[in-house]
């Protein structure tokens, strides 16, 4: 066969294959929520993520459970450790508040598929600074400017204030409501910035359902920056699905009334 005809044939086959395959899939920003104490919910989320990875997706994995200041230690642990338990022991030894057995399957997936693991959360200490002295006490000026935190939308702040009141059983002193709502917003913005800076390769966030709500949480801030995140809530049967793009229903977990014997934090002064 003449060389010209051979090249033409090869080019034609290449173009036909490209037309059949369609355009390359754009990088994805996926947020997967959780009920923190639901073992079934964590297992369902890990199974969903494994299915995505086995289908060929290779995102970075960002986790609420690690604070951004822990990133150097997390990088070293992911380089040196052979299993998820080692990563947790190296990065967050004795860190209270998380049932790490629930998160080890996600860390194990990052190790297995050689994916970047990102520390996504604002530290408790920096969140306390926001409560006491505002955004500028803990967040870089550039971050405040990028997300226009000096001009918070009134509806977002009001909704976060309602969440703070409800999560504290209506017993929180009113003087603390707005500052604590701003600390929650600061956490969401820090997580959003972590996702934004890795969006070009694709990124998934592992965080509580409250952080993946599209109306007031991380997806809201990402959309303001021009991204198109997809928020999946992992919700128990009676939870409202309206704030999510998709929902995975999980079994209800039997737990004591969180407001029984609740004591609001004391105010200083």
Coordinates of C-alpha atoms in Angstrom, one line a residue:
X1 CA 0.0 0.0 0.0
X2 CA 1.4 3.5 -0.9
X3 CA 2.7 5.4 2.1
X4 CA 0.2 8.3 1.6
X5 CA -2.8 5.9 1.6
X6 CA -1.4 4.2 4.7
X7 CA -1.1 7.5 6.6
X8 CA -4.6 8.5 5.4
X9 CA -6.0 5.2 6.7
X10 CA -4.3 5.5 10.0
X11 CA -5.5 9.1 10.4
X12 CA -9.1 8.1 9.5
X13 CA -9.1 5.3 12.1
X14 CA -7.8 7.7 14.7
X15 CA -10.5 10.3 14.0
X16 CA -13.2 7.7 13.9
X17 CA -12.1 6.3 17.3
X18 CA -12.0 9.8 18.7
X19 CA -15.5 10.5 17.4
X20 CA -16.8 7.3 18.9
X21 CA -15.2 8.0 22.3
X22 CA -16.5 11.6 22.4
X23 CA -14.8 14.5 24.1
X24 CA -12.4 13.8 27.0
X25 CA -14.1 14.0 30.4
X26 CA -13.4 17.2 32.2
X27 CA -11.7 16.9 35.7
X28 CA -14.4 16.3 38.3
X29 CA -14.8 17.9 41.8
X30 CA -16.8 15.4 43.8
X31 CA -17.9 15.9 47.5
X32 CA -18.9 12.8 49.5
X33 CA -20.7 13.5 52.8
X34 CA -21.0 11.4 55.9
X35 CA -22.8 10.9 59.1
X36 CA -19.8 10.8 61.4
X37 CA -20.9 7.9 63.6
X38 CA -22.5 5.7 60.9
X39 CA -20.4 2.7 60.2
X40 CA -22.7 1.6 57.3
X41 CA -22.5 5.1 55.8
X42 CA -18.7 5.0 55.8
X43 CA -18.6 1.6 54.3
X44 CA -21.1 2.6 51.5
X45 CA -19.0 5.7 50.7
X46 CA -15.7 3.7 50.5
X47 CA -17.4 1.2 48.2
X48 CA -18.6 4.1 45.9
X49 CA -15.2 5.6 45.8
X50 CA -13.5 2.2 45.1
X51 CA -15.9 1.7 42.2
X52 CA -14.9 5.1 40.7
X53 CA -11.2 4.3 41.1
X54 CA -11.5 0.9 39.5
X55 CA -13.3 2.5 36.6
X56 CA -10.2 4.6 36.0
X57 CA -10.6 7.9 37.9
X58 CA -7.5 9.1 39.6
X59 CA -8.4 12.1 41.7
X60 CA -6.6 13.6 44.7
X61 CA -8.5 12.7 47.9
X62 CA -9.0 15.6 50.4
X63 CA -10.1 14.8 53.9
X64 CA -11.8 16.9 56.6
X65 CA -10.2 14.7 59.2
X66 CA -6.7 16.1 58.6
X67 CA -5.9 19.8 59.3
X68 CA -4.0 21.7 56.6
X69 CA -1.0 22.2 59.0
X70 CA -0.6 18.4 58.9
X71 CA 0.1 18.2 55.2
X72 CA 3.9 17.8 55.4
X73 CA 3.5 15.0 57.9
X74 CA 0.7 13.4 55.8
X75 CA 3.0 13.6 52.7
X76 CA 5.8 11.8 54.6
X77 CA 3.5 9.2 55.9
X78 CA 2.0 8.4 52.5
X79 CA 5.5 8.1 51.2
X80 CA 6.8 5.8 53.9
X81 CA 3.8 3.8 55.2
X82 CA 2.6 0.5 53.9
X83 CA -0.9 0.7 55.4
X84 CA -3.5 3.1 56.5
X85 CA -3.0 2.4 60.3
X86 CA 0.6 3.6 59.9
X87 CA -0.6 6.8 58.2
X88 CA -3.0 7.6 61.1
X89 CA -0.4 6.8 63.7
X90 CA 2.2 9.0 62.1
X91 CA 0.0 12.0 61.4
X92 CA -2.8 12.1 64.0
X93 CA -1.7 10.0 67.0
X94 CA -4.2 10.3 69.8
X95 CA -6.3 12.9 67.9
X96 CA -9.7 12.8 69.5
X97 CA -13.0 13.3 67.7
X98 CA -12.7 10.8 64.9
X99 CA -13.3 7.1 64.8
X100 CA -10.2 6.4 62.6
X101 CA -11.3 2.9 61.7
X102 CA -14.0 4.4 59.6
X103 CA -11.5 6.4 57.6
X104 CA -8.8 3.9 57.1
X105 CA -10.5 2.3 54.1
X106 CA -10.3 5.7 52.3
X107 CA -6.6 6.1 53.2
X108 CA -6.0 2.6 52.0
X109 CA -7.5 3.4 48.6
X110 CA -5.2 6.4 48.3
X111 CA -2.2 4.1 49.1
X112 CA -3.4 1.4 46.7
X113 CA -4.0 3.7 43.8
X114 CA -1.1 6.0 44.6
X115 CA -3.3 9.1 44.9
X116 CA -2.4 12.3 46.6
X117 CA -4.0 12.6 50.1
X118 CA -4.8 16.1 51.1
X119 CA -5.3 17.6 54.6
X120 CA -8.3 19.9 54.0
X121 CA -9.5 21.3 57.3
X122 CA -8.9 24.4 59.3
X123 CA -7.3 23.5 62.7
X124 CA -9.4 23.7 65.8
X125 CA -6.9 26.4 67.1
X126 CA -7.4 28.5 64.0
X127 CA -11.2 28.1 64.1
X128 CA -11.1 29.4 67.7
X129 CA -9.2 32.4 66.5
X130 CA -11.9 33.1 64.0
X131 CA -14.5 32.9 66.8
X132 CA -12.6 35.3 69.0
X133 CA -11.2 37.8 66.5
X134 CA -12.7 37.2 63.0
X135 CA -11.4 35.8 59.7
X136 CA -8.3 37.9 59.6
X137 CA -7.0 36.3 62.8
X138 CA -6.5 32.9 61.1
X139 CA -6.9 33.2 57.3
X140 CA -4.5 34.8 54.8
X141 CA -5.5 38.1 53.4
X142 CA -5.5 36.6 49.9
X143 CA -7.9 33.9 50.9
X144 CA -10.3 36.4 52.5
X145 CA -10.2 38.5 49.3
X146 CA -10.6 35.6 46.9
X147 CA -13.8 34.5 48.6
X148 CA -14.9 38.0 49.6
X149 CA -15.3 37.1 53.2
X150 CA -15.4 40.7 54.2
X151 CA -18.9 40.9 52.5
X152 CA -20.6 37.6 53.5
X153 CA -24.0 37.0 51.8
X154 CA -26.6 37.6 54.5
X155 CA -28.5 34.5 53.6
X156 CA -25.5 32.2 53.9
X157 CA -24.5 33.7 57.3
X158 CA -28.1 33.5 58.5
X159 CA -28.4 29.8 57.5
X160 CA -25.1 28.9 59.2
X161 CA -26.2 30.7 62.3
X162 CA -29.4 28.5 62.3
X163 CA -27.2 25.4 61.9
X164 CA -25.1 26.5 64.9
X165 CA -28.1 27.2 67.1
X166 CA -29.7 23.8 66.2
X167 CA -26.4 21.9 66.7
X168 CA -26.1 23.4 70.1
X169 CA -29.7 22.5 71.0
X170 CA -30.8 26.1 71.2
X171 CA -28.7 26.6 74.4
X172 CA -25.8 28.6 72.9
X173 CA -25.5 32.2 74.1
X174 CA -26.6 34.4 71.3
X175 CA -23.4 36.4 71.4
X176 CA -21.5 33.3 70.2
X177 CA -23.8 32.3 67.4
X178 CA -22.5 34.6 64.7
X179 CA -18.8 34.1 65.5
X180 CA -19.2 30.3 65.5
X181 CA -21.1 30.5 62.2
X182 CA -18.1 32.4 60.8
X183 CA -15.7 29.7 62.1
X184 CA -17.8 27.1 60.2
X185 CA -17.7 29.3 57.1
X186 CA -13.9 29.5 57.5
X187 CA -13.7 25.7 57.6
X188 CA -15.8 25.5 54.4
X189 CA -13.6 28.1 52.6
X190 CA -10.4 26.4 53.6
X191 CA -11.7 23.1 52.3
X192 CA -13.0 24.8 49.1
X193 CA -9.5 26.3 48.5
X194 CA -7.9 22.9 48.9
X195 CA -10.2 21.4 46.3
X196 CA -9.8 24.4 44.0
X197 CA -6.0 24.1 43.9
X198 CA -6.3 20.4 42.8
X199 CA -9.3 20.7 40.6
X200 CA -7.3 20.4 37.4
X201 CA -6.5 16.7 38.0
X202 CA -9.9 15.9 39.7
X203 CA -10.5 15.8 43.4
X204 CA -12.8 14.3 45.9
X205 CA -13.6 15.6 49.4
X206 CA -14.4 13.3 52.3
X207 CA -16.3 15.4 54.9
X208 CA -19.4 15.6 57.0
X209 CA -22.7 16.2 55.3
X210 CA -22.8 19.7 56.7
X211 CA -19.7 20.6 54.8
X212 CA -20.9 19.2 51.4
X213 CA -24.3 21.0 51.3
X214 CA -24.5 22.8 48.0
X215 CA -26.5 25.8 49.4
X216 CA -24.2 27.2 52.1
X217 CA -21.1 25.0 52.4
X218 CA -18.1 24.0 50.4
X219 CA -19.9 23.6 47.0
X220 CA -21.3 27.1 47.4
X221 CA -17.8 28.6 47.6
X222 CA -16.5 26.5 44.8
X223 CA -19.4 27.6 42.5
X224 CA -18.6 31.3 43.3
X225 CA -15.1 30.5 41.9
X226 CA -16.4 29.1 38.7
X227 CA -16.2 25.4 39.4
X228 CA -19.0 22.8 39.1
X229 CA -18.8 20.5 42.1
X230 CA -21.2 17.6 42.6
X231 CA -22.3 17.0 46.2
X232 CA -23.4 13.6 47.4
X233 CA -25.1 13.4 50.8
X234 CA -25.0 10.1 52.7
X235 CA -28.2 10.5 54.6
X236 CA -30.3 8.5 57.1
X237 CA -33.9 7.8 56.1
X238 CA -35.6 10.9 57.6
X239 CA -32.9 13.5 56.6
X240 CA -33.8 16.1 54.0
X241 CA -32.1 15.6 50.6
X242 CA -32.8 19.1 49.2
X243 CA -29.3 20.5 49.8
X244 CA -27.5 17.8 47.8
X245 CA -27.0 17.0 44.1
X246 CA -27.5 13.3 44.8
X247 CA -28.2 11.2 47.9
X248 CA -27.1 7.7 49.1
X249 CA -29.6 6.6 51.8
X250 CA -28.0 4.7 54.7
X251 CA -29.6 2.9 57.7
X252 CA -30.6 4.9 60.7
X253 CA -28.1 4.7 63.6
X254 CA -29.5 4.3 67.1
X255 CA -28.0 7.0 69.3
X256 CA -29.0 8.8 72.5
X257 CA -30.7 12.2 72.2
X258 CA -27.8 14.6 71.6
X259 CA -29.6 17.4 73.5
X260 CA -30.2 15.4 76.7
X261 CA -28.1 17.0 79.3
X262 CA -26.5 19.3 76.8
X263 CA -24.4 22.1 78.3
X264 CA -23.6 25.2 76.3
X265 CA -20.0 26.4 76.3
X266 CA -19.3 29.2 78.8
X267 CA -18.7 32.7 77.6
X268 CA -15.6 34.5 78.8
X269 CA -15.8 37.8 80.7

